[in-house]
């Protein structure tokens, strides 16, 4: 699986958009970008995933650059409950592959 | 919304004892996983399971570990003789199928295992 690089921490004011970047310059054509988050020591929570098109769901938007070497997770209106560690994971599809978690980005949402 | 459940939420055991951690995956899911997270460290893959067989396992998953699907709903992780370093949060996950749209893994809340 391709390696990902994320900033260790970010702050965001409540109500503002949180934009979390991820670099995955060695991603291959059949690898998806997944985003999960972990609040305290709870189980990782799935947020969104994509291959090359931008994606949006009720939680977030995922913007993937045209060359697929980086992506940005956008939480449009961050709340205090969005304070968590966010993981960007690149994984092969079609094989039920393991997820390889890095250290992620610790997002702190403040008043 | 369907979710993965795990029992117990906490388990304390003595070194050398056997423990069984239980998981109920989402009902129509066919792929099952165990991960662990030692306090302050990354989430680590242990094993994946499909069609009553291990699909993949990590170096951590040695002979002390085993997995089983004893019935149509439960998925278990057994540690035969626990060591102090097995103390961690253990997460179960499941996915519906292999295939881009259906292989998203959904995680349970975890079991915190403490080995004394």
CSV table of C-alpha atoms in Angstrom, one decimal:
chain,number,residue,atom,x,y,z
A,1,UNK,CA,0.0,0.0,0.0
A,2,UNK,CA,1.2,3.5,-0.7
A,3,UNK,CA,2.5,5.5,2.2
A,4,UNK,CA,0.6,8.6,3.3
A,5,UNK,CA,1.9,11.8,5.0
A,6,UNK,CA,-0.3,14.0,7.2
A,7,UNK,CA,0.4,16.9,9.4
A,8,UNK,CA,0.6,15.8,13.1
A,9,UNK,CA,-1.9,18.4,14.3
A,10,UNK,CA,-4.3,21.1,13.3
A,11,UNK,CA,-6.7,23.5,14.9
A,12,UNK,CA,-10.0,24.7,13.7
A,13,UNK,CA,-12.6,27.2,15.1
A,14,UNK,CA,-16.0,25.8,15.6
A,15,UNK,CA,-18.3,26.5,12.7
A,16,UNK,CA,-15.5,27.0,10.3
A,17,UNK,CA,-14.4,24.5,7.6
A,18,UNK,CA,-11.7,22.1,8.6
A,19,UNK,CA,-9.4,21.1,5.7
A,20,UNK,CA,-7.2,18.2,6.4
A,21,UNK,CA,-4.4,17.4,3.8
A,22,UNK,CA,-2.9,14.1,2.9
A,23,UNK,CA,0.0,13.3,0.6
A,24,UNK,CA,0.1,10.0,-1.1
A,25,UNK,CA,2.6,10.5,-4.0
A,26,UNK,CA,3.2,6.8,-4.6
A,27,UNK,CA,-0.4,5.9,-5.0
A,28,UNK,CA,-1.1,3.4,-7.7
A,29,UNK,CA,-4.0,3.2,-10.1
A,30,UNK,CA,-6.1,0.6,-8.2
A,31,UNK,CA,-5.7,2.1,-4.8
A,32,UNK,CA,-8.4,4.1,-3.1
A,33,UNK,CA,-8.0,6.8,-0.5
A,34,UNK,CA,-10.0,6.2,2.7
A,35,UNK,CA,-10.5,8.5,5.6
A,36,UNK,CA,-11.3,7.4,9.1
A,37,UNK,CA,-11.3,9.2,12.4
A,38,UNK,CA,-10.8,8.1,16.0
A,39,UNK,CA,-12.3,9.9,18.9
A,40,UNK,CA,-10.4,9.3,22.1
A,41,UNK,CA,-9.8,5.5,22.1
A,42,UNK,CA,-13.1,4.6,20.4
A,43,UNK,CA,-13.1,2.4,17.3
A,44,UNK,CA,-12.0,4.1,14.1
A,45,UNK,CA,-15.0,5.6,12.3
A,46,UNK,CA,-15.3,5.5,8.6
A,47,UNK,CA,-15.8,8.9,7.0
A,48,UNK,CA,-15.4,8.7,3.2
A,49,UNK,CA,-13.4,7.2,0.4
A,50,UNK,CA,-12.6,7.9,-3.2
A,51,UNK,CA,-10.6,6.8,-6.3
A,52,UNK,CA,-10.2,9.9,-8.4
A,53,UNK,CA,-13.4,11.9,-8.4
A,54,UNK,CA,-14.3,14.2,-5.6
A,55,UNK,CA,-16.8,12.7,-3.2
A,56,UNK,CA,-19.3,14.1,-0.7
A,57,UNK,CA,-21.4,12.5,1.9
A,58,UNK,CA,-23.3,13.7,5.0
A,59,UNK,CA,-20.1,13.8,7.0
A,60,UNK,CA,-17.5,15.3,4.7
A,61,UNK,CA,-16.1,16.0,1.3
A,62,UNK,CA,-13.0,14.5,-0.3
A,63,UNK,CA,-11.1,16.4,-2.9
A,64,UNK,CA,-8.5,14.3,-4.8
A,65,UNK,CA,-6.0,16.1,-7.0
A,66,UNK,CA,-6.0,15.2,-10.7
A,67,UNK,CA,-2.7,13.4,-10.4
A,68,UNK,CA,-4.0,11.6,-7.3
A,69,UNK,CA,-0.9,12.4,-5.4
A,70,UNK,CA,-2.7,14.2,-2.6
A,71,UNK,CA,-6.2,14.7,-1.2
A,72,UNK,CA,-8.0,16.9,1.2
A,73,UNK,CA,-10.8,16.0,3.6
A,74,UNK,CA,-13.2,18.8,4.3
A,75,UNK,CA,-15.4,19.0,7.3
A,76,UNK,CA,-17.6,21.9,6.2
A,77,UNK,CA,-18.8,23.2,9.6
A,78,UNK,CA,-16.6,21.7,12.3
A,79,UNK,CA,-18.1,21.2,15.8
A,80,UNK,CA,-16.4,20.3,19.1
A,81,UNK,CA,-17.5,16.7,18.5
A,82,UNK,CA,-15.2,16.6,15.4
A,83,UNK,CA,-12.2,16.8,17.7
A,84,UNK,CA,-10.4,13.5,16.8
A,85,UNK,CA,-7.4,11.9,15.1
A,86,UNK,CA,-8.0,11.7,11.4
A,87,UNK,CA,-6.4,9.0,9.3
A,88,UNK,CA,-5.8,9.1,5.6
A,89,UNK,CA,-5.2,5.5,4.3
A,90,UNK,CA,-4.5,4.2,0.9
A,91,UNK,CA,-5.4,0.7,0.2
A,92,UNK,CA,-5.9,-1.8,-2.7
A,93,UNK,CA,-9.4,-2.6,-3.7
A,94,UNK,CA,-11.0,-5.9,-4.5
A,95,UNK,CA,-9.1,-7.9,-2.1
A,96,UNK,CA,-10.5,-7.0,1.4
A,97,UNK,CA,-7.0,-5.6,2.2
A,98,UNK,CA,-5.9,-4.7,5.6
A,99,UNK,CA,-5.9,-1.0,6.6
A,100,UNK,CA,-2.5,0.4,7.5
A,101,UNK,CA,-3.0,3.2,10.0
A,102,UNK,CA,-0.4,5.9,10.4
A,103,UNK,CA,-0.2,8.5,13.1
A,104,UNK,CA,-2.9,10.7,11.5
A,105,UNK,CA,-3.7,14.3,12.1
A,106,UNK,CA,-5.0,15.4,15.5
A,107,UNK,CA,-7.7,17.9,14.8
A,108,UNK,CA,-8.6,20.2,17.7
A,109,UNK,CA,-11.8,22.1,17.3
A,110,UNK,CA,-12.0,25.1,19.6
A,111,UNK,CA,-14.7,27.6,20.5
B,1,UNK,CA,-27.9,1.9,11.4
B,2,UNK,CA,-26.3,-1.5,11.8
B,3,UNK,CA,-23.1,-1.6,13.8
B,4,UNK,CA,-20.3,-3.9,14.9
B,5,UNK,CA,-20.6,-4.8,18.6
B,6,UNK,CA,-17.9,-6.2,20.9
B,7,UNK,CA,-17.9,-7.8,24.3
B,8,UNK,CA,-16.7,-7.4,26.9
B,9,UNK,CA,-15.9,-3.7,26.8
B,10,UNK,CA,-13.1,-4.2,29.4
B,11,UNK,CA,-11.3,-7.4,30.4
B,12,UNK,CA,-8.6,-7.8,33.1
B,13,UNK,CA,-6.7,-11.0,33.2
B,14,UNK,CA,-3.6,-12.6,34.8
B,15,UNK,CA,-0.6,-13.2,32.6
B,16,UNK,CA,-0.7,-16.7,31.2
B,17,UNK,CA,-4.5,-16.9,31.2
B,18,UNK,CA,-6.6,-17.5,28.1
B,19,UNK,CA,-8.9,-14.8,26.9
B,20,UNK,CA,-11.6,-14.8,24.3
B,21,UNK,CA,-12.8,-11.5,22.8
B,22,UNK,CA,-16.1,-11.5,21.1
B,23,UNK,CA,-17.5,-9.6,18.2
B,24,UNK,CA,-20.8,-9.5,16.3
B,25,UNK,CA,-20.2,-8.2,12.8
B,26,UNK,CA,-22.8,-6.4,10.8
B,27,UNK,CA,-25.2,-9.1,9.7
B,28,UNK,CA,-24.7,-9.2,6.0
B,29,UNK,CA,-21.0,-8.8,6.1
B,30,UNK,CA,-18.7,-11.6,5.0
B,31,UNK,CA,-15.2,-10.3,5.8
B,32,UNK,CA,-14.0,-9.9,9.3
B,33,UNK,CA,-10.9,-8.4,10.8
B,34,UNK,CA,-9.1,-7.9,14.1
B,35,UNK,CA,-6.9,-4.9,14.9
B,36,UNK,CA,-5.3,-3.8,18.1
B,37,UNK,CA,-4.0,-0.5,19.5
B,38,UNK,CA,-1.5,-0.4,22.3
B,39,UNK,CA,-2.0,2.7,24.4
B,40,UNK,CA,-0.5,5.7,22.6
B,41,UNK,CA,0.4,3.8,19.5
B,42,UNK,CA,-1.0,3.2,16.1
B,43,UNK,CA,-3.9,0.9,15.2
B,44,UNK,CA,-2.3,-2.3,14.0
B,45,UNK,CA,-3.8,-5.0,11.8
B,46,UNK,CA,-3.8,-8.5,13.2
B,47,UNK,CA,-5.9,-10.8,10.9
B,48,UNK,CA,-8.6,-11.0,8.3
B,49,UNK,CA,-11.0,-13.8,7.9
B,50,UNK,CA,-13.3,-14.9,5.1
B,51,UNK,CA,-15.2,-18.1,4.4
B,52,UNK,CA,-14.0,-19.7,7.6
B,53,UNK,CA,-10.4,-19.2,6.8
B,54,UNK,CA,-7.7,-16.7,7.6
B,55,UNK,CA,-7.1,-14.5,4.5
B,56,UNK,CA,-4.2,-12.6,5.8
B,57,UNK,CA,-2.4,-12.2,9.1
B,58,UNK,CA,0.3,-9.9,10.5
B,59,UNK,CA,3.6,-10.8,12.2
B,60,UNK,CA,1.8,-10.0,15.5
B,61,UNK,CA,-0.7,-12.8,15.0
B,62,UNK,CA,1.5,-15.7,16.2
B,63,UNK,CA,0.6,-19.1,17.5
B,64,UNK,CA,-0.8,-17.6,20.7
B,65,UNK,CA,-3.7,-16.1,18.7
B,66,UNK,CA,-6.6,-17.8,16.9
B,67,UNK,CA,-9.8,-16.7,15.4
B,68,UNK,CA,-13.1,-18.5,14.9
B,69,UNK,CA,-16.6,-18.0,13.6
B,70,UNK,CA,-18.3,-20.4,16.0
B,71,UNK,CA,-21.8,-19.7,14.7
B,72,UNK,CA,-23.6,-17.4,12.2
B,73,UNK,CA,-23.2,-14.3,14.2
B,74,UNK,CA,-20.1,-14.3,16.4
B,75,UNK,CA,-16.5,-13.8,15.5
B,76,UNK,CA,-13.9,-14.4,18.2
B,77,UNK,CA,-10.3,-13.7,18.9
B,78,UNK,CA,-8.6,-16.1,21.4
B,79,UNK,CA,-5.3,-15.4,23.1
B,80,UNK,CA,-4.1,-18.7,24.5
B,81,UNK,CA,-1.6,-17.5,27.1
B,82,UNK,CA,-1.6,-13.8,27.6
B,83,UNK,CA,1.5,-11.7,28.1
B,84,UNK,CA,1.9,-8.3,29.6
B,85,UNK,CA,2.5,-6.9,26.1
B,86,UNK,CA,-0.9,-8.1,24.9
B,87,UNK,CA,-2.5,-5.3,26.9
B,88,UNK,CA,-4.2,-3.1,24.3
B,89,UNK,CA,-7.5,-2.1,22.8
B,90,UNK,CA,-8.7,-4.8,20.4
B,91,UNK,CA,-11.0,-3.7,17.6
B,92,UNK,CA,-13.1,-5.9,15.4
B,93,UNK,CA,-14.2,-4.8,12.0
B,94,UNK,CA,-16.3,-6.2,9.2
B,95,UNK,CA,-16.9,-5.4,5.5
B,96,UNK,CA,-19.6,-6.6,3.2
B,97,UNK,CA,-17.6,-7.8,0.3
B,98,UNK,CA,-14.3,-7.4,-1.6
B,99,UNK,CA,-15.0,-4.8,-4.3
B,100,UNK,CA,-14.5,-1.1,-4.3
B,101,UNK,CA,-18.0,-0.1,-3.3
B,102,UNK,CA,-18.6,-2.7,-0.6
B,103,UNK,CA,-15.3,-3.3,1.1
B,104,UNK,CA,-15.4,-0.4,3.5
B,105,UNK,CA,-14.5,-1.7,7.0
B,106,UNK,CA,-16.7,-0.8,9.9
B,107,UNK,CA,-15.2,-1.0,13.3
B,108,UNK,CA,-16.6,-1.9,16.7
B,109,UNK,CA,-16.1,0.1,19.9
B,110,UNK,CA,-13.3,-2.2,21.1
B,111,UNK,CA,-12.4,-4.3,24.0
B,112,UNK,CA,-9.8,-2.9,26.4
B,113,UNK,CA,-7.6,-5.8,27.6
B,114,UNK,CA,-5.4,-5.4,30.6
B,115,UNK,CA,-2.9,-8.2,31.4
B,116,UNK,CA,-1.5,-8.1,34.9
